[in-house]
Coordinates of C-alpha atoms in Angstrom, one line a residue:
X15 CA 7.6 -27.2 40.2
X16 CA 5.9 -27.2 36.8
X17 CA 2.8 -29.1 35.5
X18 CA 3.5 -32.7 35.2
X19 CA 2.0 -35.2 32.6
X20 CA 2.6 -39.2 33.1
X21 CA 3.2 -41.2 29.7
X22 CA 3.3 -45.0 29.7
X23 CA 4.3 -45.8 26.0
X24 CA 5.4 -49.0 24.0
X25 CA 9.1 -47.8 24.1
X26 CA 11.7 -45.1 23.5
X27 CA 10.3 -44.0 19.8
X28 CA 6.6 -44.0 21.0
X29 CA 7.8 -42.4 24.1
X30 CA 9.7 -39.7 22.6
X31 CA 6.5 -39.0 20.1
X32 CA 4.3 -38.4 23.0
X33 CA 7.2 -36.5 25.0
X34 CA 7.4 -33.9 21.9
X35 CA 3.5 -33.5 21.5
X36 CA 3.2 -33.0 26.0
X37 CA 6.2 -30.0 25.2
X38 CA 4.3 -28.3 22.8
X39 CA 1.3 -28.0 24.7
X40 CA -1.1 -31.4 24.1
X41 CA -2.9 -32.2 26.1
X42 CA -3.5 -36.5 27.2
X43 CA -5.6 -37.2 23.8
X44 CA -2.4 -35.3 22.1
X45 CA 0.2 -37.6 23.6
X46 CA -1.3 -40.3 23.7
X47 CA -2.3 -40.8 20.2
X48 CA 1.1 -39.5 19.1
X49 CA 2.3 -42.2 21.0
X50 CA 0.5 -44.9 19.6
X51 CA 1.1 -43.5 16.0
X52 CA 4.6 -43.5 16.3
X53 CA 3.9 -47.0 17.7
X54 CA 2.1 -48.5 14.9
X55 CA 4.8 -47.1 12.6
X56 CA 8.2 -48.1 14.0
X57 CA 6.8 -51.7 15.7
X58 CA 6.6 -53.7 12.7
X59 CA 4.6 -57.4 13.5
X60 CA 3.3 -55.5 16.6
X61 CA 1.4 -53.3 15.5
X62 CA 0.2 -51.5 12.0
X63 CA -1.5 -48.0 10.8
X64 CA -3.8 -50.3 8.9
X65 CA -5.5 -52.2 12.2
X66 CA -8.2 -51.1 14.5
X67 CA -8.3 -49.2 17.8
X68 CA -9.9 -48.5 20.8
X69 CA -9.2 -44.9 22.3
X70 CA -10.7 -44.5 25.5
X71 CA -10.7 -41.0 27.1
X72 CA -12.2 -39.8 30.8
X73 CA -12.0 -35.6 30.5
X74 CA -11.4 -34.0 33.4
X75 CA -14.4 -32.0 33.2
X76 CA -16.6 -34.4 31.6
X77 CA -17.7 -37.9 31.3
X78 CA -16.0 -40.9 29.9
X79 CA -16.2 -42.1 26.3
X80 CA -14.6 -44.6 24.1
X81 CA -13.9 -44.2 20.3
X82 CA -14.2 -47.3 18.3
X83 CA -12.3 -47.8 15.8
X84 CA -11.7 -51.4 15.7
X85 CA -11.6 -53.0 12.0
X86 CA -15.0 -54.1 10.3
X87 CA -15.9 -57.2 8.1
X88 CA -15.5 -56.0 4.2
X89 CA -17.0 -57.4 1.1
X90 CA -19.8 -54.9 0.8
X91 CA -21.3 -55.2 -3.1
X92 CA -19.2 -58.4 -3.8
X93 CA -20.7 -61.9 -5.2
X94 CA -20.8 -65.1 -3.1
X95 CA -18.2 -66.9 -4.4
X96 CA -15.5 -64.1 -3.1
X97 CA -16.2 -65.2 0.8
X98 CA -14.5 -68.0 2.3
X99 CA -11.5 -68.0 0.0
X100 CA -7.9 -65.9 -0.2
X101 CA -6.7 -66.7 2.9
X102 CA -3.2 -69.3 3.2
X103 CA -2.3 -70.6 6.7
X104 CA 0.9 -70.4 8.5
X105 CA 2.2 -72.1 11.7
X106 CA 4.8 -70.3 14.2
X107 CA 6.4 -71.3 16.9
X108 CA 5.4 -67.8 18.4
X109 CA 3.6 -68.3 22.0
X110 CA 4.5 -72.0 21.6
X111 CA 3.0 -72.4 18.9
X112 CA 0.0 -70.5 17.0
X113 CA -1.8 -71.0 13.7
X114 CA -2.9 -68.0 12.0
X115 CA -4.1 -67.4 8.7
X116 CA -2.9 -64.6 6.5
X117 CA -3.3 -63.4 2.5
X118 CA -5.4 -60.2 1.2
X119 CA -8.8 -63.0 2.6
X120 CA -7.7 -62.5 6.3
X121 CA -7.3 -58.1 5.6
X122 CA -10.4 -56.2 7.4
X123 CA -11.7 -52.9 7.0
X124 CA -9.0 -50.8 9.0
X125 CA -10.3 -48.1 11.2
X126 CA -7.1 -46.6 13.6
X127 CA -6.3 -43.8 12.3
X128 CA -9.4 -42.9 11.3
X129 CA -10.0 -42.7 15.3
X130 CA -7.0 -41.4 16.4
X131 CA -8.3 -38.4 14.4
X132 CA -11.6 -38.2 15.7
X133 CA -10.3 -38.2 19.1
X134 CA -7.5 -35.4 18.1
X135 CA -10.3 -33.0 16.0
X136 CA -13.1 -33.7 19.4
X137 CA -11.1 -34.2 22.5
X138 CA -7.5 -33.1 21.7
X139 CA -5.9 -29.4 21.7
X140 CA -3.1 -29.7 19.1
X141 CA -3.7 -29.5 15.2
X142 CA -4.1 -33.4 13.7
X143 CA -0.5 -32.6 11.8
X144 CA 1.0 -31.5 14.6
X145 CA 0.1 -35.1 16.3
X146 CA 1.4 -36.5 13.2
X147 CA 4.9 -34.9 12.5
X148 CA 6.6 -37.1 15.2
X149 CA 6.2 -40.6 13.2
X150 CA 6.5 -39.2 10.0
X151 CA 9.7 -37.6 10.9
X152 CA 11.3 -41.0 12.3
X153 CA 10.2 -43.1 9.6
X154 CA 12.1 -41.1 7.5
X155 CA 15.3 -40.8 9.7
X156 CA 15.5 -43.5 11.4
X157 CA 14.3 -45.8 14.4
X158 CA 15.4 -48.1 16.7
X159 CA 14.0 -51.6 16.4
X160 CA 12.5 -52.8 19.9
X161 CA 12.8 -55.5 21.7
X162 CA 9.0 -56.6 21.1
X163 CA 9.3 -56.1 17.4
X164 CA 12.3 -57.7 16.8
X165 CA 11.1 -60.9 19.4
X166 CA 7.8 -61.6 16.9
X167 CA 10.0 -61.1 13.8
X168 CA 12.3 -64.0 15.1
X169 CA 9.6 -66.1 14.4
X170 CA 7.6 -64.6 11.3
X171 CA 9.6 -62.3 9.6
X172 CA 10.2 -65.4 6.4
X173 CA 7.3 -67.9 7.4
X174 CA 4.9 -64.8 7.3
X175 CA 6.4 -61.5 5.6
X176 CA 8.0 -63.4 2.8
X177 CA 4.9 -63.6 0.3
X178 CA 5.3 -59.7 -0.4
X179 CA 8.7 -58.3 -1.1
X180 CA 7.9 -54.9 0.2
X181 CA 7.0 -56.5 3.4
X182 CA 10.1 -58.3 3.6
X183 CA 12.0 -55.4 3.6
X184 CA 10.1 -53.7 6.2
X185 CA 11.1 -56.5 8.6
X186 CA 14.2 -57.4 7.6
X187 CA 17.8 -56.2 7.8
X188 CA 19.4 -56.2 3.8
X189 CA 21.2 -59.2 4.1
X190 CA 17.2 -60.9 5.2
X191 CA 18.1 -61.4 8.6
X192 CA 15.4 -60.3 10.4
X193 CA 15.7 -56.8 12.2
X194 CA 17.5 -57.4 15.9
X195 CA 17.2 -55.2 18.7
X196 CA 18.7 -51.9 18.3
X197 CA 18.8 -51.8 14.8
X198 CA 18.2 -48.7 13.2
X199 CA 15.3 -48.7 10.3
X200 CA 13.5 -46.3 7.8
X201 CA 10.6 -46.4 6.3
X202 CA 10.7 -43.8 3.8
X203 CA 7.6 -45.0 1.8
X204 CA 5.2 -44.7 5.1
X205 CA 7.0 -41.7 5.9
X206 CA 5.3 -39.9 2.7
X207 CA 2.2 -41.8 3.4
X208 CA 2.5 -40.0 7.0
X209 CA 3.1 -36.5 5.2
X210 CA -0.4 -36.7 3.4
X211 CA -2.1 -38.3 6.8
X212 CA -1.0 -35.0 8.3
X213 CA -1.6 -32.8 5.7
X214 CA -5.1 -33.9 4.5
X215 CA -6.3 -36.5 7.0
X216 CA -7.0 -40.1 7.5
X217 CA -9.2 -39.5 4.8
X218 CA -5.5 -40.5 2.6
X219 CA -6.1 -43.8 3.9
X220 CA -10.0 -44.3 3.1
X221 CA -11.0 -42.4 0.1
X222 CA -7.8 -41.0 -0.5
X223 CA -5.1 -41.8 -2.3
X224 CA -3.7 -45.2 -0.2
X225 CA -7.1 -46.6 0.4
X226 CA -7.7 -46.4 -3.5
X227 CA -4.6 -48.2 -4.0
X228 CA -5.6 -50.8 -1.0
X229 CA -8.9 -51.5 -2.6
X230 CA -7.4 -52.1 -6.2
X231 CA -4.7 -54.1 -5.0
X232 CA -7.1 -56.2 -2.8
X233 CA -9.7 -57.0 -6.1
X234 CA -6.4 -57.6 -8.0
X235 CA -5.4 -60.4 -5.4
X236 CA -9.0 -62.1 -4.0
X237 CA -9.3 -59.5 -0.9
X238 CA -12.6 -58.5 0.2
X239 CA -11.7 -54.6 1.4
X240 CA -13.6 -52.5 -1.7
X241 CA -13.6 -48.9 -2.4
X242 CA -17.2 -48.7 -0.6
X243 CA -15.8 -50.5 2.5
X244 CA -13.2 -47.6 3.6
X245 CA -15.5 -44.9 1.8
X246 CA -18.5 -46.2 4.4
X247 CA -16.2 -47.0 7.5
X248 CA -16.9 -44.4 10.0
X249 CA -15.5 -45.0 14.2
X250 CA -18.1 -44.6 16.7
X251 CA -18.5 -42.6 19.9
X252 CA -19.9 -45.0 22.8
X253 CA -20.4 -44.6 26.3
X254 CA -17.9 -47.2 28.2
X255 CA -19.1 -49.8 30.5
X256 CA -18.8 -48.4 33.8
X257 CA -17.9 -50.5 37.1
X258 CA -17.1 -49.6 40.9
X259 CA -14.7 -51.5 41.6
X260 CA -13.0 -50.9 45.5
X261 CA -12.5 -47.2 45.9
X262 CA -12.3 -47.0 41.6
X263 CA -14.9 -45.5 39.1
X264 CA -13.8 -47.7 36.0
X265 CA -14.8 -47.4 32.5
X266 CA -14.3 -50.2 30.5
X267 CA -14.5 -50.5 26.4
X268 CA -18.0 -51.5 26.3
X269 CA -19.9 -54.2 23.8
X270 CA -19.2 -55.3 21.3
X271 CA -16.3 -55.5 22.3
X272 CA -15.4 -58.6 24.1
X273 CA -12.2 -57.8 26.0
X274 CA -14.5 -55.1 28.3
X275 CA -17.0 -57.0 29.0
X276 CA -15.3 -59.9 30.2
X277 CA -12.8 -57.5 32.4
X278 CA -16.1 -55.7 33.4
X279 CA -17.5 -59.1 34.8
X280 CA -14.5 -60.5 36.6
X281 CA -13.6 -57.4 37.9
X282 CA -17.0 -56.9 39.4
X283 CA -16.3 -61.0 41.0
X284 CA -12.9 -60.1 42.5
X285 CA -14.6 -57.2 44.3
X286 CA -17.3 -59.2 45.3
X287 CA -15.3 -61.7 47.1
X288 CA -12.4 -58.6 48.9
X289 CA -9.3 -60.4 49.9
X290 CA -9.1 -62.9 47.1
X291 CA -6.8 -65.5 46.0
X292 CA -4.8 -67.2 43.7
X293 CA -7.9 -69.7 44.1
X294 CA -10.3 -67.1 43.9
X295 CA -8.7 -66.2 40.2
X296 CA -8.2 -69.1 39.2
X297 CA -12.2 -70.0 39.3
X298 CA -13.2 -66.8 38.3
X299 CA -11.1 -67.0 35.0
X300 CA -12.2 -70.3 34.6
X301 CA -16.0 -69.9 34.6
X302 CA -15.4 -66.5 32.2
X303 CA -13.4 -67.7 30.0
X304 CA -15.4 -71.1 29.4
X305 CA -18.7 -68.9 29.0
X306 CA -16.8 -67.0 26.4
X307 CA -15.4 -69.8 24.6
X308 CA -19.1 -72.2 24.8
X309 CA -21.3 -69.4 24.5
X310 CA -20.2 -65.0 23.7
X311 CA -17.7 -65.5 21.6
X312 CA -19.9 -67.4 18.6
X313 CA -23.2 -65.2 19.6
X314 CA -24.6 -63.7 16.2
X315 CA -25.2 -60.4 18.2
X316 CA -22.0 -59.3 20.0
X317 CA -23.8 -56.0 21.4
X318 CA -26.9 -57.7 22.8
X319 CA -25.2 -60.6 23.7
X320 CA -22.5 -58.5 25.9
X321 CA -25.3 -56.3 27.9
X322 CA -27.0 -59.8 28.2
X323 CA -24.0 -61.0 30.0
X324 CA -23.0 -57.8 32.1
X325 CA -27.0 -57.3 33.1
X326 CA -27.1 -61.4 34.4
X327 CA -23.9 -61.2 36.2
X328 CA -24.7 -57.7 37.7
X329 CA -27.9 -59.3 39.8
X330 CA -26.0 -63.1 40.1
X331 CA -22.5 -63.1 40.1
X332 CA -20.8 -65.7 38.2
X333 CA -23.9 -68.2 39.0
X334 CA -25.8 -65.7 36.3
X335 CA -23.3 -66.7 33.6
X336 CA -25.7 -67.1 30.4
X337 CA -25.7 -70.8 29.1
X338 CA -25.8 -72.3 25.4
X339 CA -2.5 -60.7 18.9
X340 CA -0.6 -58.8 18.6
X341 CA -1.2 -55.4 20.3
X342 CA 0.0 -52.2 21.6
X343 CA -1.0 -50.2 24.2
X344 CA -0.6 -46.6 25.3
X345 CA -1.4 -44.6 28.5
X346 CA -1.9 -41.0 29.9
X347 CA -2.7 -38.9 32.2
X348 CA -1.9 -34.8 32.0
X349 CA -1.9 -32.3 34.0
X350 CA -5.8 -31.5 34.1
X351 CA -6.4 -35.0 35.0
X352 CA -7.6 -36.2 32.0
X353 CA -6.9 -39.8 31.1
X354 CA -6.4 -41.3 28.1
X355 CA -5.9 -45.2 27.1
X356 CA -5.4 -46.1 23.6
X357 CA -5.0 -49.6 22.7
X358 CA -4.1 -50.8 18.8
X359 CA -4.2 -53.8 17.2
X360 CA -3.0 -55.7 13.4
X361 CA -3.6 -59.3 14.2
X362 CA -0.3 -61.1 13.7
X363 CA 0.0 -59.6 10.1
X364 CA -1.4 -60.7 6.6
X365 CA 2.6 -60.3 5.7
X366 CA 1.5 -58.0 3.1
X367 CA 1.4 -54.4 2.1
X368 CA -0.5 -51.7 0.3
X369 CA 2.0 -51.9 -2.6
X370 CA 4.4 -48.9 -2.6
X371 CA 3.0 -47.4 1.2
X372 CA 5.2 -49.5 3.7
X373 CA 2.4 -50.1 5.5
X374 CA 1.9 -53.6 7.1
X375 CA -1.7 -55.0 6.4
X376 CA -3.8 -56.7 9.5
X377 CA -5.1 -60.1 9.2
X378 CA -7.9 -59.9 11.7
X379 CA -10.0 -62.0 9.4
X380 CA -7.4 -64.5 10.1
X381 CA -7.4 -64.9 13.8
X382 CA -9.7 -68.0 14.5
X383 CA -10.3 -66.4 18.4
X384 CA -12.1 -63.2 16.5
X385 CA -14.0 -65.3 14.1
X386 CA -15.4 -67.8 16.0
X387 CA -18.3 -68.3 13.5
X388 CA -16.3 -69.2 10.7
X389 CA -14.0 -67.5 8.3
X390 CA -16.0 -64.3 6.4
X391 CA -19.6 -65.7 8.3
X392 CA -20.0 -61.9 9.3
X393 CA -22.2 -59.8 7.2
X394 CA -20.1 -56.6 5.4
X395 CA -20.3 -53.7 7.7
X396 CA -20.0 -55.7 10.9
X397 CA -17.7 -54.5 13.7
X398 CA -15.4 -57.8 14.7
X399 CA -14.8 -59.1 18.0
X400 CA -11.8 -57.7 19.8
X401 CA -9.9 -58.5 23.2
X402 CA -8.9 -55.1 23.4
X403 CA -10.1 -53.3 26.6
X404 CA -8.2 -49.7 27.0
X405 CA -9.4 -48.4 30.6
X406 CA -9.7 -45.4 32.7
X407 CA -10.4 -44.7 36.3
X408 CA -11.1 -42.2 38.9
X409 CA -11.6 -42.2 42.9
X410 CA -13.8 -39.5 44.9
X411 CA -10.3 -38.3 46.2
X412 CA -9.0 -36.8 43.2
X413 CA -7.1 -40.6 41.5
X414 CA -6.9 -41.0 38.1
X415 CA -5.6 -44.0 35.8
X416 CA -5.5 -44.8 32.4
X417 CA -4.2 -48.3 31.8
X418 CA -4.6 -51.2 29.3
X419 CA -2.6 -53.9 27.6
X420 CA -1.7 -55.9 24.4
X421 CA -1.7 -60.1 24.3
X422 CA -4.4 -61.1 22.5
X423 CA -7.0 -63.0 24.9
X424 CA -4.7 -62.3 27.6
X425 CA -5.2 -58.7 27.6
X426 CA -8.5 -58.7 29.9
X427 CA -6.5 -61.6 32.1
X428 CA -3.5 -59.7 32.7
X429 CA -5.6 -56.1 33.5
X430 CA -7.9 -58.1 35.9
X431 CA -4.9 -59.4 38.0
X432 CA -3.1 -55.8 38.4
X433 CA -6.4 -53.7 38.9
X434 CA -7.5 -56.0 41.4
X435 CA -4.7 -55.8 43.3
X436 CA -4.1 -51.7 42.8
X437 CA -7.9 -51.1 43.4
X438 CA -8.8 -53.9 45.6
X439 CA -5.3 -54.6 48.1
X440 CA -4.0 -51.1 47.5
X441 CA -0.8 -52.5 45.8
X442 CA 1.5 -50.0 43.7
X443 CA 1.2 -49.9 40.5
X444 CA 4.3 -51.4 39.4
X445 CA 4.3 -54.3 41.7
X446 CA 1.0 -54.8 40.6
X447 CA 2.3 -55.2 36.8
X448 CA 5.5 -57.2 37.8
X449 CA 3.5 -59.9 39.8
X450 CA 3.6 -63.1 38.1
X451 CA -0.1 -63.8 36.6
X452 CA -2.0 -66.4 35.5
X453 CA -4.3 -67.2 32.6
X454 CA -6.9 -70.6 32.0
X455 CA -7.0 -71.6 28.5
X456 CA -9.4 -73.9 26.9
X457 CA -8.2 -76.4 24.5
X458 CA -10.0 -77.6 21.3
X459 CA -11.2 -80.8 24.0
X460 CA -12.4 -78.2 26.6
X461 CA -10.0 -78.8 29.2
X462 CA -9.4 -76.4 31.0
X463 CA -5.0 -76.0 31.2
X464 CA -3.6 -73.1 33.2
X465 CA -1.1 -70.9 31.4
X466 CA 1.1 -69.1 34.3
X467 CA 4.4 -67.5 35.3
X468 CA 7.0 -69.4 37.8
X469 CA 5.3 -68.8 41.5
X470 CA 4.7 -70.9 43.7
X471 CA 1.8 -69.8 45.0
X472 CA 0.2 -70.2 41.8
X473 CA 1.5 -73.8 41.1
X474 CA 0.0 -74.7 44.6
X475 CA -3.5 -73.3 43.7
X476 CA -3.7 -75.1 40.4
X477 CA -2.3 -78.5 41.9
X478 CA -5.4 -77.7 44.5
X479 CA -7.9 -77.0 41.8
X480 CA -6.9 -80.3 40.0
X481 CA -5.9 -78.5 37.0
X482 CA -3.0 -79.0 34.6
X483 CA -0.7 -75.9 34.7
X484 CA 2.0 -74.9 32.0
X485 CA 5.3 -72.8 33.5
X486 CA 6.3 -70.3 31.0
X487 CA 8.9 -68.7 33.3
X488 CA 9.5 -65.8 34.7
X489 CA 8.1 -62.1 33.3
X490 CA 7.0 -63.8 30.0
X491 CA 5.8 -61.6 26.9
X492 CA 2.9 -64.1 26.4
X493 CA 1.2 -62.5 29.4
X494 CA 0.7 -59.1 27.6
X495 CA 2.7 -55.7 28.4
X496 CA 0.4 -53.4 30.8
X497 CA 1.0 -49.9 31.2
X498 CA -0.5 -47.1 33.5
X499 CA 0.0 -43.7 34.1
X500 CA -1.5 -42.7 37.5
X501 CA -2.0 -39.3 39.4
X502 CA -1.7 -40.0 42.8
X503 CA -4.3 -38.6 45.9
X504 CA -1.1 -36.1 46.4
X505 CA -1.1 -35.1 43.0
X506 CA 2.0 -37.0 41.9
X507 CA 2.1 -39.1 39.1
X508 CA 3.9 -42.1 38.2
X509 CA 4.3 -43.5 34.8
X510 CA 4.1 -47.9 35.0
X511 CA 5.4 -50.1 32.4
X512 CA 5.5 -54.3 32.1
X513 CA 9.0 -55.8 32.2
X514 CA 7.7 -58.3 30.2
X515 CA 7.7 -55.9 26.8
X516 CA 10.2 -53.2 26.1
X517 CA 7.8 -50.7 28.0
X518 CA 9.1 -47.0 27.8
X519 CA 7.6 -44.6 30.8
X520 CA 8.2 -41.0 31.8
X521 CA 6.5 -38.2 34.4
X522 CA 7.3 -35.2 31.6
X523 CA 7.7 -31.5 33.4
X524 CA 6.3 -29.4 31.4

């Protein structure tokens, strides 16, 4: 039997990116960022080469660290009276119903890429083209359109995408419709973009060509993203939050992050309390998420206020609770047993491009949950808040797991509810991911209303808690897409994906 290499991608093109990579001798950091390339080219709506990342890696020889390359607050050298404007606000019915704001106002500093690099040039084994060809290649000759994709276009591909031509075309079939399931698309534009990424380097997209073309096209429109802005963004090496949680070493995307800490915390509560319950998650999300909404999530000091929070709860529990989008995800774990999650996010779209690049622009200075303080509050340079928490794992018995999820604040939601039942009641993996879940939102009057899938169970533990709940159904896309790629005590792997997104999964021989 030959060495084996477990690949939880975002579907067949992202799967098949990361399959070619494993075959020519990548290792995790290889795949996995091939992967999630060839994600943020072919997923239009889902995901974009000009958002931010999180790449989280645990070497098998060495210790865990998490890249950072989620996008930054621009504007650095402008005057005043640029902030606060530029931005034009659309409603969906996506998720039920969700206000964003897009226009070159909501576009940030983009930093994926520049990452995904880092991670290939430190950690990797292949050459940085080599990582590339895969998505350059299928832009040009073709991809299927996924499920996911083509779900979020339903709603936005007019309402949002229909400001900017170019970005019309990108999610829509010829006739307008927008792009359906199986539909085969090109991107020849971002396909020579992809060319000079692999050639020359993310630099193409900073001080190279594209980003020179970004940063004109956003003074030309009322953007903030300047020439200095992607000339001074750099990602940054940090040591992940690290938590025990049953048998599991976990490392978690640390602060500033929000998604980590807030996984860190009520990880560390359902471990406290063993067997839970649907009760026991229920509370537990409930006196989180209301810290995060009263109290983290409009702090003026994301870092210090995240430690703040981890250090209180680490020596009270939940009593020490200080007082005052759209996503993709990628997993792997290779032969070697390193593990590598990589999580990528564009907001929900600025419906724009970089004129002549096909590349879809992010708007994540147009989510209100990331910019809690107001639109353009942050000071230029500033990293933004992010729910994106990529995660990886070890036991004393030779385990290993990378896993991590899109759904905007239900990312750290869904991961809490499969890792405590995989680390804490033993469950598989993949009837950990298909169990219906749960998540407590908190309206604009405070009240607490529980967002949850068809279960019983559930329904009878909100009814307890005197809660109002909200059915969604069955396996429901609004409760994120989690996928894992494992190696077993044995030394088999297995390869997880969430029914509730087109996930594509493999155990690759190689």
């Amino acid at each position: 039997m030959g060495r084996r290499l477990a690949i939880a991608a975002t579907g067949p093109v992202s799967l098949a990116a990361g399959r070619e990579v494993a075959r020519a001798g990548g290792n995790a950091v290889d795949v996995a960022v091939a992967a999630a390339l060839a994600a943020m080219s072919t997923e239009p709506g889902i995901a974009s080469l000009a958002g931010g990342a999180f790449v989280s890696v645990w070497p098998a020889d060495g210790e865990p660290v998490v890249i950072d390359g989620n996008v930054e607050m621009p504007g650095r050298g402008l005057p005043r009276d640029r902030f606060g404007v530029g931005v034009e606000e659309v409603v969906t019915a996506y998720g039920g119903s969700v206000t964003l704001y897009a226009g070159h106002g909501s576009v940030a500093t983009p930093g994926a890429v520049t990452a995904c690099e880092l991670a290939v040039e430190e950690l990797g084994t292949l050459p940085w083209a080599a990582v590339v060809e895969p998505s350059r290649r299928v832009c040009l000759d073709g991809y299927p359109v996924g499920a996911a994709a083509s779900k979020y276009l339903s709603f936005t591909a007019h309402a949002l995408f229909g400001r900017d031509p170019e970005a019309l075309q990108v999610v829509t079939r010829p006739d307008g419709s927008p792009l359906e399931p199986g539909d085969v698309a090109t991107n020849p534009a971002l396909a020579d973009v992809l060319g000079m990424v692999g050639r020359e380097g993310a630099s193409v997209l900073t001080t190279g060509e594209v980003g020179r073309a970004m940063a004109d096209d956003m003074e030309r429109n009322g953007g903030l993203v300047t020439h200095r802005d992607l000339a001074e963004y750099s990602p940054l090496v940090r040591p992940p939050v690290r938590r025990w949680v049953g048998d599991w070493d976990l490392a978690v995307n640390p602060p500033p992050s929000v998604g980590g800490p807030m996984l860190a915390v009520m990880l560390g509560e359902l471990a406290r309390r063993g067997n839970f319950t649907w009760a026991d998650v229920l509370e537990i999300q409930r006196a989180v998420l209301r810290y995060r909404a009263d109290v983290h999530d409009v702090a003026g000091d994301l870092d210090a206020a995240g430690h703040e929070l981890l250090l209180s709860v680490d020596r009270h529990g939940l009593a020490g609770l200080p007082t005052s989008a759209n996503t993709a995800h990628v997993s792997v774990v290779d032969a070697d047993g390193t593990a590598c999650a990589i999580t990528v996010s564009s907001g929900y779209g600025a419906g724009i491009t970089v004129p002549g690049t096909g590349i879809l622009l992010n708007n994540a200075l147009g989510e209100p949950e990331l910019n809690r303080l107001g639109l353009h509050r942050l000071a230029p340079g500033t990293r933004l808040a992010s729910n994106m928490a990529p995660t990886t794992g070890r036991t004393r018995d030779g385990r290993v797991l990378a896993i991590g999820s899109p759904g905007a604040d239900r990312i750290t939601t869904a991961l809490m509810q499969v890792l405590g039942q995989g680390c804490l009641h033993d469950a598989d993996l993949q009837h950990a991911i298909e169990a219906p879940r749960l998540h407590v939102r908190f309206g604009p009057d405070g009240v607490p209303v529980v967002e949850h899938e068809t279960d019983a169970a559930i329904a009878r533990a909100v009814a307890d808690a005197g809660l109002r709940g909200v059915d969604h159904g069955v396996l429901q896309m609004f409760f994120g897409g989690v996928g894992g790629a494992y190696r077993r005590q044995d030394g088999a792997y297995e390869a997880a994906g969430d029914p509730r997104r087109e996930a594509a999964v493999e155990v690759v021989t190689l």
